[in-house]
Amino acid sequence: MAEREPVRITGVHALSALGRGADALLAGVLAGAPAFTPVRRFDTTGRRVTVAATLPEVGTLADELADAVDRVCRAAGLDRTQRAGAALFLAAHGGPHSLPPPGGGDAGPPVPALAGHLARRCGLGERARVYTTACVSASTAVADAATLIGRGDLDRVVVAAGYLVEPDQYALFDAGRALAADGVVRPFSAGRQGLLLGDGVVAVVLESARAAAGRGAPTLGTVAGWGRAGDAYHPCQPDPRGHGLARAVEAALRRAGLPGTAVGYVNANATGTPYSDASEAAALGRVFGAAAGRIPVSSTKAVHGHALEASGLLELVVTVLALGHGKLPVNAGWLGPDESCPLDVVTDAPRPAATAHALTLNAAFGGANTALLVGAP
């Protein structure tokens, strides 16, 4: 059953290796030039792979998140009273030694404490949630925020997410041979070898239609539908048949009350790893049938890298900006088609965005899958 009104997106802000601000993110993904360079932030001696998409001269994650939240509130035009009425949903890496500075040193506060700190520092309300569910953290936060706004529990939520490439997670992915040995991310492509990590500190303002209209806020886009599903196939490997991700997409369409034919672009999760990309292609085939090969698809991780807990929010912003600008981003790193991924991949140059709706997909270890259905402004 569809919600009566899609949730409005009234403010966006992003930091990535492409630069600071939403304009830099959009320009970078449309240019399609990968931002991967040798890592200078910490020592990579002895690592198989020594590149990532990092922005020079970043602060601590706590400071960058605070800056992102403040900037997105200003971008959305929230005054002091409106900020105080907003909840904060935060996606970041958890654990007892979470959020170390990018170059190492003492860890920052645990994520729950950080969420409260950010809310107070940025003048938000006392209601806060934290999400530490790996690569679906941010997209799950958006789905929860949209659910609560859609049923009238909240009028406004600031969703923030952050990951700055740091030595611990880098070492784990490198030791697990998940990083691309050739230093290039090639989603859905023949010859793909793996993922590469990237910085991402992102914030968006989500509001009910009534709240946005009441203060005359412009709408950058909408979250028209959302879905979540698990496949319980393997702790680290996706279901090769794409069952879980397919169910998430179907739930998003069902919640929006839209047919599959409404989707004119997919910002894919595709990390450039052989199995996950093929699984995602299978999921799209399950949902869209033969039409899956005619829907434009790209993964902007090939340009800005995989931002782990922040990836869902970074890619949501990319999708919103792409629809608003009327251009679909390039899938960089392309060498040629792979028979396991029979999709219409956007290569060579951006395409005109002749659609009012797009999907942005994410998946994580443990079989977690999310789908957000984005509407053009």
CSV table of C-alpha atoms in Angstrom, one decimal:
chain,number,residue,atom,x,y,z
A,1,MET,CA,0.0,0.0,0.0
A,2,ALA,CA,1.5,3.3,-1.0
A,3,GLU,CA,2.1,6.2,1.4
A,4,ARG,CA,-0.1,9.2,0.9
A,5,GLU,CA,2.8,11.6,0.2
A,6,PRO,CA,6.4,10.9,-0.7
A,7,VAL,CA,8.9,12.1,1.8
A,8,ARG,CA,10.5,15.4,0.7
A,9,ILE,CA,14.3,15.9,0.4
A,10,THR,CA,14.9,19.6,1.2
A,11,GLY,CA,18.6,19.7,1.8
A,12,VAL,CA,21.8,17.7,0.8
A,13,HIS,CA,25.5,18.0,1.5
A,14,ALA,CA,28.3,15.7,0.8
A,15,LEU,CA,32.1,15.4,1.2
A,16,SER,CA,34.0,12.9,-0.9
A,17,ALA,CA,37.3,12.6,-2.7
A,18,LEU,CA,35.6,14.6,-5.4
A,19,GLY,CA,35.5,17.7,-3.1
A,20,ARG,CA,33.4,19.4,-0.6
A,21,GLY,CA,29.7,20.1,-1.3
A,22,ALA,CA,27.0,18.7,-3.5
A,23,ASP,CA,28.1,20.6,-6.6
A,24,ALA,CA,31.6,18.9,-6.4
A,25,LEU,CA,30.0,15.5,-6.1
A,26,LEU,CA,27.7,16.0,-9.1
A,27,ALA,CA,30.5,17.4,-11.2
A,28,GLY,CA,32.8,14.5,-10.3
A,29,VAL,CA,30.4,11.7,-11.0
A,30,LEU,CA,29.3,13.2,-14.3
A,31,ALA,CA,32.9,13.7,-15.4
A,32,GLY,CA,33.4,10.0,-14.6
A,33,ALA,CA,37.1,10.4,-13.7
A,34,PRO,CA,38.0,8.1,-10.8
A,35,ALA,CA,39.3,9.8,-7.7
A,36,PHE,CA,41.7,7.0,-6.6
A,37,THR,CA,45.2,8.0,-5.7
A,38,PRO,CA,48.0,6.6,-3.5
A,39,VAL,CA,47.1,6.7,0.2
A,40,ARG,CA,49.1,9.3,2.1
A,41,ARG,CA,46.9,9.3,5.2
A,42,PHE,CA,48.5,6.3,6.8
A,43,ASP,CA,51.3,3.8,6.0
A,44,THR,CA,50.3,1.2,3.4
A,45,THR,CA,53.7,-0.6,3.4
A,46,GLY,CA,53.1,-4.3,2.9
A,47,ARG,CA,49.6,-3.9,1.6
A,48,ARG,CA,48.6,-5.6,-1.7
A,49,VAL,CA,46.8,-2.4,-2.8
A,50,THR,CA,47.9,1.1,-1.9
A,51,VAL,CA,45.2,3.4,-3.4
A,52,ALA,CA,41.9,4.8,-2.2
A,53,ALA,CA,39.6,7.8,-2.9
A,54,THR,CA,40.6,10.3,-0.2
A,55,LEU,CA,40.2,14.0,0.2
A,56,PRO,CA,43.3,15.8,1.5
A,57,GLU,CA,43.2,17.9,4.7
A,58,VAL,CA,40.1,16.4,6.3
A,59,GLY,CA,39.4,16.9,10.0
A,60,THR,CA,38.3,14.2,12.5
A,61,LEU,CA,35.1,12.3,11.5
A,62,ALA,CA,33.3,14.0,14.4
A,63,ASP,CA,34.2,17.5,13.2
A,64,GLU,CA,33.4,16.6,9.6
A,65,LEU,CA,30.0,15.2,10.5
A,66,ALA,CA,29.2,18.3,12.6
A,67,ASP,CA,30.1,20.5,9.6
A,68,ALA,CA,28.0,18.4,7.3
A,69,VAL,CA,25.0,18.6,9.6
A,70,ASP,CA,25.3,22.3,10.1
A,71,ARG,CA,25.7,22.9,6.3
A,72,VAL,CA,22.8,20.8,5.3
A,73,CYS,CA,20.5,22.5,7.9
A,74,ARG,CA,21.6,25.9,6.4
A,75,ALA,CA,21.1,24.5,2.8
A,76,ALA,CA,17.6,23.4,3.7
A,77,GLY,CA,16.8,26.8,5.3
A,78,LEU,CA,16.1,25.5,8.8
A,79,ASP,CA,15.9,28.2,11.4
A,80,ARG,CA,16.8,27.6,15.1
A,81,THR,CA,13.3,26.4,16.0
A,82,GLN,CA,13.0,24.1,13.0
A,83,ARG,CA,16.4,22.6,13.9
A,84,ALA,CA,15.3,22.0,17.4
A,85,GLY,CA,12.3,20.0,16.2
A,86,ALA,CA,14.4,17.7,14.0
A,87,ALA,CA,15.6,14.3,14.9
A,88,LEU,CA,19.1,13.0,14.0
A,89,PHE,CA,19.7,9.6,12.5
A,90,LEU,CA,23.4,8.8,12.3
A,91,ALA,CA,25.2,6.0,10.4
A,92,ALA,CA,28.8,5.3,11.2
A,93,HIS,CA,31.2,2.6,12.2
A,94,GLY,CA,30.5,1.3,15.7
A,95,GLY,CA,32.5,-0.6,18.3
A,96,PRO,CA,34.5,0.3,21.4
A,97,HIS,CA,37.2,2.1,19.4
A,98,SER,CA,35.0,3.7,16.8
A,99,LEU,CA,35.8,6.8,14.8
A,100,PRO,CA,39.6,7.2,15.0
A,101,PRO,CA,41.1,10.3,13.3
A,102,PRO,CA,42.0,9.4,9.7
A,103,GLY,CA,45.7,9.4,10.4
A,104,GLY,CA,45.4,7.3,13.5
A,105,GLY,CA,45.6,8.3,17.2
A,106,ASP,CA,43.0,8.2,19.9
A,107,ALA,CA,39.5,7.0,18.9
A,108,GLY,CA,36.6,9.3,19.1
A,109,PRO,CA,33.5,8.7,21.1
A,110,PRO,CA,31.3,5.6,20.5
A,111,VAL,CA,28.6,6.3,18.0
A,112,PRO,CA,25.7,6.7,20.5
A,113,ALA,CA,27.7,9.4,22.3
A,114,LEU,CA,28.7,11.0,19.1
A,115,ALA,CA,25.0,11.2,17.9
A,116,GLY,CA,24.1,13.1,21.1
A,117,HIS,CA,27.2,15.3,20.7
A,118,LEU,CA,26.3,16.2,17.2
A,119,ALA,CA,22.6,16.9,18.0
A,120,ARG,CA,23.7,19.3,20.8
A,121,ARG,CA,26.4,20.9,18.8
A,122,CYS,CA,24.2,21.6,15.8
A,123,GLY,CA,21.0,22.6,17.7
A,124,LEU,CA,18.9,19.5,16.8
A,125,GLY,CA,16.3,17.9,19.0
A,126,GLU,CA,17.0,15.2,21.6
A,127,ARG,CA,15.6,12.3,19.5
A,128,ALA,CA,18.5,10.4,17.9
A,129,ARG,CA,19.2,7.0,16.5
A,130,VAL,CA,22.4,5.3,15.4
A,131,TYR,CA,23.0,2.8,12.7
A,132,THR,CA,26.1,0.5,12.5
A,133,THR,CA,24.9,-2.1,10.0
A,134,ALA,CA,27.8,-2.0,7.7
A,135,CYS,CA,27.2,-0.9,4.1
A,136,VAL,CA,23.4,-0.6,4.5
A,137,SER,CA,23.7,1.7,7.6
A,138,ALA,CA,22.8,4.9,5.9
A,139,SER,CA,20.1,3.5,3.6
A,140,THR,CA,18.5,1.8,6.5
A,141,ALA,CA,18.5,5.1,8.4
A,142,VAL,CA,16.8,6.8,5.4
A,143,ALA,CA,14.2,4.0,5.3
A,144,ASP,CA,13.4,4.3,9.0
A,145,ALA,CA,13.2,8.1,8.8
A,146,ALA,CA,10.9,7.9,5.8
A,147,THR,CA,8.7,5.4,7.6
A,148,LEU,CA,8.4,7.6,10.7
A,149,ILE,CA,7.7,10.7,8.7
A,150,GLY,CA,5.2,8.9,6.5
A,151,ARG,CA,3.1,7.7,9.4
A,152,GLY,CA,3.2,11.1,11.1
A,153,ASP,CA,5.5,10.3,14.1
A,154,LEU,CA,8.1,12.9,12.9
A,155,ASP,CA,8.0,15.9,10.7
A,156,ARG,CA,11.7,16.3,10.0
A,157,VAL,CA,14.8,14.1,10.2
A,158,VAL,CA,18.4,15.0,9.5
A,159,VAL,CA,20.1,11.8,8.3
A,160,ALA,CA,23.9,11.9,8.5
A,161,ALA,CA,26.6,9.3,7.7
A,162,GLY,CA,30.3,9.3,7.7
A,163,TYR,CA,33.3,7.2,6.8
A,164,LEU,CA,36.9,8.5,6.3
A,165,VAL,CA,39.3,5.9,5.0
A,166,GLU,CA,41.4,4.7,8.0
A,167,PRO,CA,43.9,1.9,8.5
A,168,ASP,CA,41.9,-0.7,10.3
A,169,GLN,CA,39.1,-1.2,7.8
A,170,TYR,CA,41.6,-0.8,5.0
A,171,ALA,CA,43.7,-3.5,6.3
A,172,LEU,CA,40.8,-5.9,6.7
A,173,PHE,CA,39.6,-5.4,3.1
A,174,ASP,CA,43.1,-5.7,1.8
A,175,ALA,CA,43.8,-8.9,3.8
A,176,GLY,CA,40.5,-10.4,2.6
A,177,ARG,CA,41.6,-9.7,-1.0
A,178,ALA,CA,38.5,-7.6,-1.6
A,179,LEU,CA,40.4,-4.6,-2.9
A,180,ALA,CA,41.0,-4.3,-6.7
A,181,ALA,CA,44.6,-5.3,-7.3
A,182,ASP,CA,44.8,-3.2,-10.5
A,183,GLY,CA,43.7,-0.1,-8.6
A,184,VAL,CA,40.5,0.4,-10.7
A,185,VAL,CA,36.9,-0.3,-9.8
A,186,ARG,CA,35.0,-1.8,-12.8
A,187,PRO,CA,31.4,-2.4,-11.8
A,188,PHE,CA,29.5,-5.0,-14.0
A,189,SER,CA,32.5,-5.1,-16.3
A,190,ALA,CA,34.5,-8.0,-17.6
A,191,GLY,CA,37.9,-8.1,-15.9
A,192,ARG,CA,36.6,-6.6,-12.6
A,193,GLN,CA,38.9,-7.4,-9.6
A,194,GLY,CA,37.3,-5.8,-6.6
A,195,LEU,CA,36.4,-2.7,-4.7
A,196,LEU,CA,38.3,0.4,-3.5
A,197,LEU,CA,37.5,2.4,-0.4
A,198,GLY,CA,36.6,6.1,-0.4
A,199,ASP,CA,35.8,9.0,1.9
A,200,GLY,CA,32.1,10.0,2.4
A,201,VAL,CA,30.6,12.4,4.9
A,202,VAL,CA,27.0,13.2,4.0
A,203,ALA,CA,23.9,14.7,5.4
A,204,VAL,CA,20.3,15.1,4.1
A,205,VAL,CA,17.2,16.7,5.4
A,206,LEU,CA,14.0,14.7,5.1
A,207,GLU,CA,10.6,16.3,5.7
A,208,SER,CA,6.9,15.5,5.4
A,209,ALA,CA,5.1,17.3,2.6
A,210,ARG,CA,3.2,19.3,5.1
A,211,ALA,CA,6.3,20.5,7.0
A,212,ALA,CA,8.1,21.4,3.8
A,213,ALA,CA,5.2,23.2,2.3
A,214,GLY,CA,4.5,25.0,5.6
A,215,ARG,CA,7.8,26.8,5.5
A,216,GLY,CA,8.0,27.1,1.7
A,217,ALA,CA,10.9,24.8,1.3
A,218,PRO,CA,11.9,23.8,-2.2
A,219,THR,CA,12.0,20.0,-2.9
A,220,LEU,CA,15.2,18.6,-4.3
A,221,GLY,CA,13.7,15.2,-4.7
A,222,THR,CA,11.5,12.7,-2.9
A,223,VAL,CA,11.9,9.3,-1.2
A,224,ALA,CA,8.9,7.7,-2.9
A,225,GLY,CA,9.4,4.1,-1.6
A,226,TRP,CA,11.9,2.0,0.3
A,227,GLY,CA,12.4,-1.7,1.0
A,228,ARG,CA,14.6,-3.9,3.1
A,229,ALA,CA,15.2,-7.6,2.9
A,230,GLY,CA,17.7,-10.3,4.0
A,231,ASP,CA,18.8,-13.3,2.0
A,232,ALA,CA,20.5,-15.3,4.8
A,233,TYR,CA,22.6,-17.0,2.2
A,234,HIS,CA,26.2,-16.6,3.6
A,235,PRO,CA,28.0,-14.4,6.1
A,236,CYS,CA,30.0,-12.7,3.4
A,237,GLN,CA,28.7,-13.8,0.0
A,238,PRO,CA,25.5,-12.6,-1.7
A,239,ASP,CA,22.8,-14.9,-2.8
A,240,PRO,CA,23.8,-15.6,-6.5
A,241,ARG,CA,20.1,-15.6,-7.4
A,242,GLY,CA,19.6,-12.1,-6.0
A,243,HIS,CA,16.5,-13.1,-3.9
A,244,GLY,CA,17.0,-10.6,-1.0
A,245,LEU,CA,17.8,-7.6,-3.1
A,246,ALA,CA,14.9,-8.4,-5.5
A,247,ARG,CA,12.5,-8.4,-2.5
A,248,ALA,CA,13.8,-5.1,-1.3
A,249,VAL,CA,13.2,-3.5,-4.8
A,250,GLU,CA,9.7,-5.0,-5.0
A,251,ALA,CA,8.9,-3.6,-1.5
A,252,ALA,CA,10.1,-0.2,-2.5
A,253,LEU,CA,7.9,-0.2,-5.7
A,254,ARG,CA,4.9,-1.6,-3.7
A,255,ARG,CA,5.2,1.1,-1.0
A,256,ALA,CA,5.3,3.8,-3.7
A,257,GLY,CA,2.4,2.3,-5.5
A,258,LEU,CA,4.4,2.3,-8.8
A,259,PRO,CA,5.0,-0.4,-11.5
A,260,GLY,CA,8.5,-1.4,-12.5
A,261,THR,CA,8.1,0.5,-15.7
A,262,ALA,CA,8.3,3.7,-13.7
A,263,VAL,CA,12.0,3.1,-13.0
A,264,GLY,CA,14.2,4.8,-15.5
A,265,TYR,CA,17.6,4.5,-13.8
A,266,VAL,CA,19.4,2.3,-11.2
A,267,ASN,CA,22.3,3.7,-9.2
A,268,ALA,CA,23.6,0.2,-8.4
A,269,ASN,CA,25.4,-1.1,-5.3
A,270,ALA,CA,27.9,-2.7,-7.6
A,271,THR,CA,31.3,-2.7,-5.9
A,272,GLY,CA,33.2,-4.2,-8.7
A,273,THR,CA,33.6,-7.6,-7.1
A,274,PRO,CA,32.7,-10.6,-9.3
A,275,TYR,CA,30.0,-12.3,-7.2
A,276,SER,CA,28.2,-9.3,-5.8
A,277,ASP,CA,27.8,-7.6,-9.2
A,278,ALA,CA,26.4,-10.7,-10.8
A,279,SER,CA,24.0,-11.2,-7.9
A,280,GLU,CA,22.7,-7.7,-8.3
A,281,ALA,CA,22.2,-8.2,-12.0
A,282,ALA,CA,20.3,-11.4,-11.2
A,283,ALA,CA,18.1,-9.4,-8.7
A,284,LEU,CA,17.3,-6.8,-11.3
A,285,GLY,CA,16.4,-9.6,-13.8
A,286,ARG,CA,14.0,-11.1,-11.2
A,287,VAL,CA,12.2,-7.9,-10.7
A,288,PHE,CA,12.1,-6.4,-14.2
A,289,GLY,CA,12.4,-9.5,-16.4
A,290,ALA,CA,13.6,-8.8,-20.0
A,291,ALA,CA,13.2,-5.0,-19.3
A,292,ALA,CA,16.2,-5.2,-16.9
A,293,GLY,CA,18.4,-5.1,-20.0
A,294,ARG,CA,16.9,-1.8,-21.1
A,295,ILE,CA,17.1,0.2,-17.8
A,296,PRO,CA,20.2,2.5,-17.6
A,297,VAL,CA,22.4,1.3,-14.8
A,298,SER,CA,25.7,2.7,-13.3
A,299,SER,CA,27.6,2.4,-10.1
A,300,THR,CA,29.3,5.6,-9.0
A,301,LYS,CA,31.6,3.7,-6.6
A,302,ALA,CA,33.8,3.5,-9.7
A,303,VAL,CA,34.5,7.2,-9.2
A,304,HIS,CA,34.2,8.0,-5.5
A,305,GLY,CA,34.9,4.6,-4.0
A,306,HIS,CA,33.1,2.6,-1.4
A,307,ALA,CA,32.2,4.7,1.6
A,308,LEU,CA,31.1,1.7,3.7
A,309,GLU,CA,28.5,3.0,6.3
A,310,ALA,CA,28.1,6.2,4.4
A,311,SER,CA,27.7,4.7,1.0
A,312,GLY,CA,23.9,4.6,1.0
A,313,LEU,CA,23.6,8.3,1.7
A,314,LEU,CA,26.3,9.3,-0.6
A,315,GLU,CA,24.7,7.4,-3.5
A,316,LEU,CA,21.2,8.7,-2.5
A,317,VAL,CA,22.6,12.3,-3.0
A,318,VAL,CA,24.1,11.3,-6.3
A,319,THR,CA,20.8,9.9,-7.5
A,320,VAL,CA,18.8,13.0,-6.4
A,321,LEU,CA,21.3,15.4,-8.0
A,322,ALA,CA,21.4,13.3,-11.2
A,323,LEU,CA,17.6,13.4,-11.6
A,324,GLY,CA,17.5,17.1,-10.8
A,325,HIS,CA,20.3,17.9,-13.3
A,326,GLY,CA,18.8,15.6,-15.9
A,327,LYS,CA,21.9,13.5,-16.5
A,328,LEU,CA,22.8,9.9,-15.6
A,329,PRO,CA,26.3,9.3,-14.3
A,330,VAL,CA,28.9,7.2,-16.0
A,331,ASN,CA,30.0,3.7,-14.9
A,332,ALA,CA,33.7,4.2,-14.9
A,333,GLY,CA,36.4,1.5,-15.4
A,334,TRP,CA,34.5,-0.3,-18.1
A,335,LEU,CA,36.4,-2.8,-20.2
A,336,GLY,CA,33.5,-4.7,-21.8
A,337,PRO,CA,30.3,-6.7,-21.1
A,338,ASP,CA,30.2,-9.7,-18.8
A,339,GLU,CA,27.7,-12.3,-19.6
A,340,SER,CA,26.7,-12.6,-15.9
A,341,CYS,CA,25.6,-8.9,-15.9
A,342,PRO,CA,23.3,-8.5,-18.9
A,343,LEU,CA,22.4,-4.8,-18.2
A,344,ASP,CA,22.3,-1.5,-20.0
A,345,VAL,CA,25.4,0.0,-18.3
A,346,VAL,CA,26.0,3.7,-18.8
A,347,THR,CA,29.5,4.0,-20.3
A,348,ASP,CA,31.6,6.6,-22.1
A,349,ALA,CA,29.4,9.6,-21.3
A,350,PRO,CA,26.5,10.7,-19.1
A,351,ARG,CA,23.0,10.1,-20.6
A,352,PRO,CA,20.0,12.4,-20.5
A,353,ALA,CA,17.8,11.4,-17.6
A,354,ALA,CA,14.4,10.9,-19.2
A,355,THR,CA,12.7,9.5,-16.0
A,356,ALA,CA,10.9,10.7,-12.9
A,357,HIS,CA,12.0,7.8,-10.7
A,358,ALA,CA,15.3,6.0,-10.0
A,359,LEU,CA,16.4,3.3,-7.7
A,360,THR,CA,19.5,3.4,-5.5
A,361,LEU,CA,20.5,0.0,-4.1
A,362,ASN,CA,22.8,-1.1,-1.3
A,363,ALA,CA,23.9,-4.5,0.1
A,364,ALA,CA,26.0,-5.6,3.1
A,365,PHE,CA,27.7,-8.6,4.6
A,366,GLY,CA,25.2,-10.9,6.3
A,367,GLY,CA,22.8,-10.7,3.4
A,368,ALA,CA,21.3,-7.3,4.2
A,369,ASN,CA,19.8,-5.4,1.2
A,370,THR,CA,18.1,-2.0,0.8
A,371,ALA,CA,16.3,-0.2,-2.0
A,372,LEU,CA,15.4,3.4,-2.1
A,373,LEU,CA,13.1,4.7,-4.8
A,374,VAL,CA,13.9,8.3,-5.6
A,375,GLY,CA,11.5,10.8,-7.3
A,376,ALA,CA,12.6,13.8,-9.3
A,377,PRO,CA,11.7,17.2,-7.9
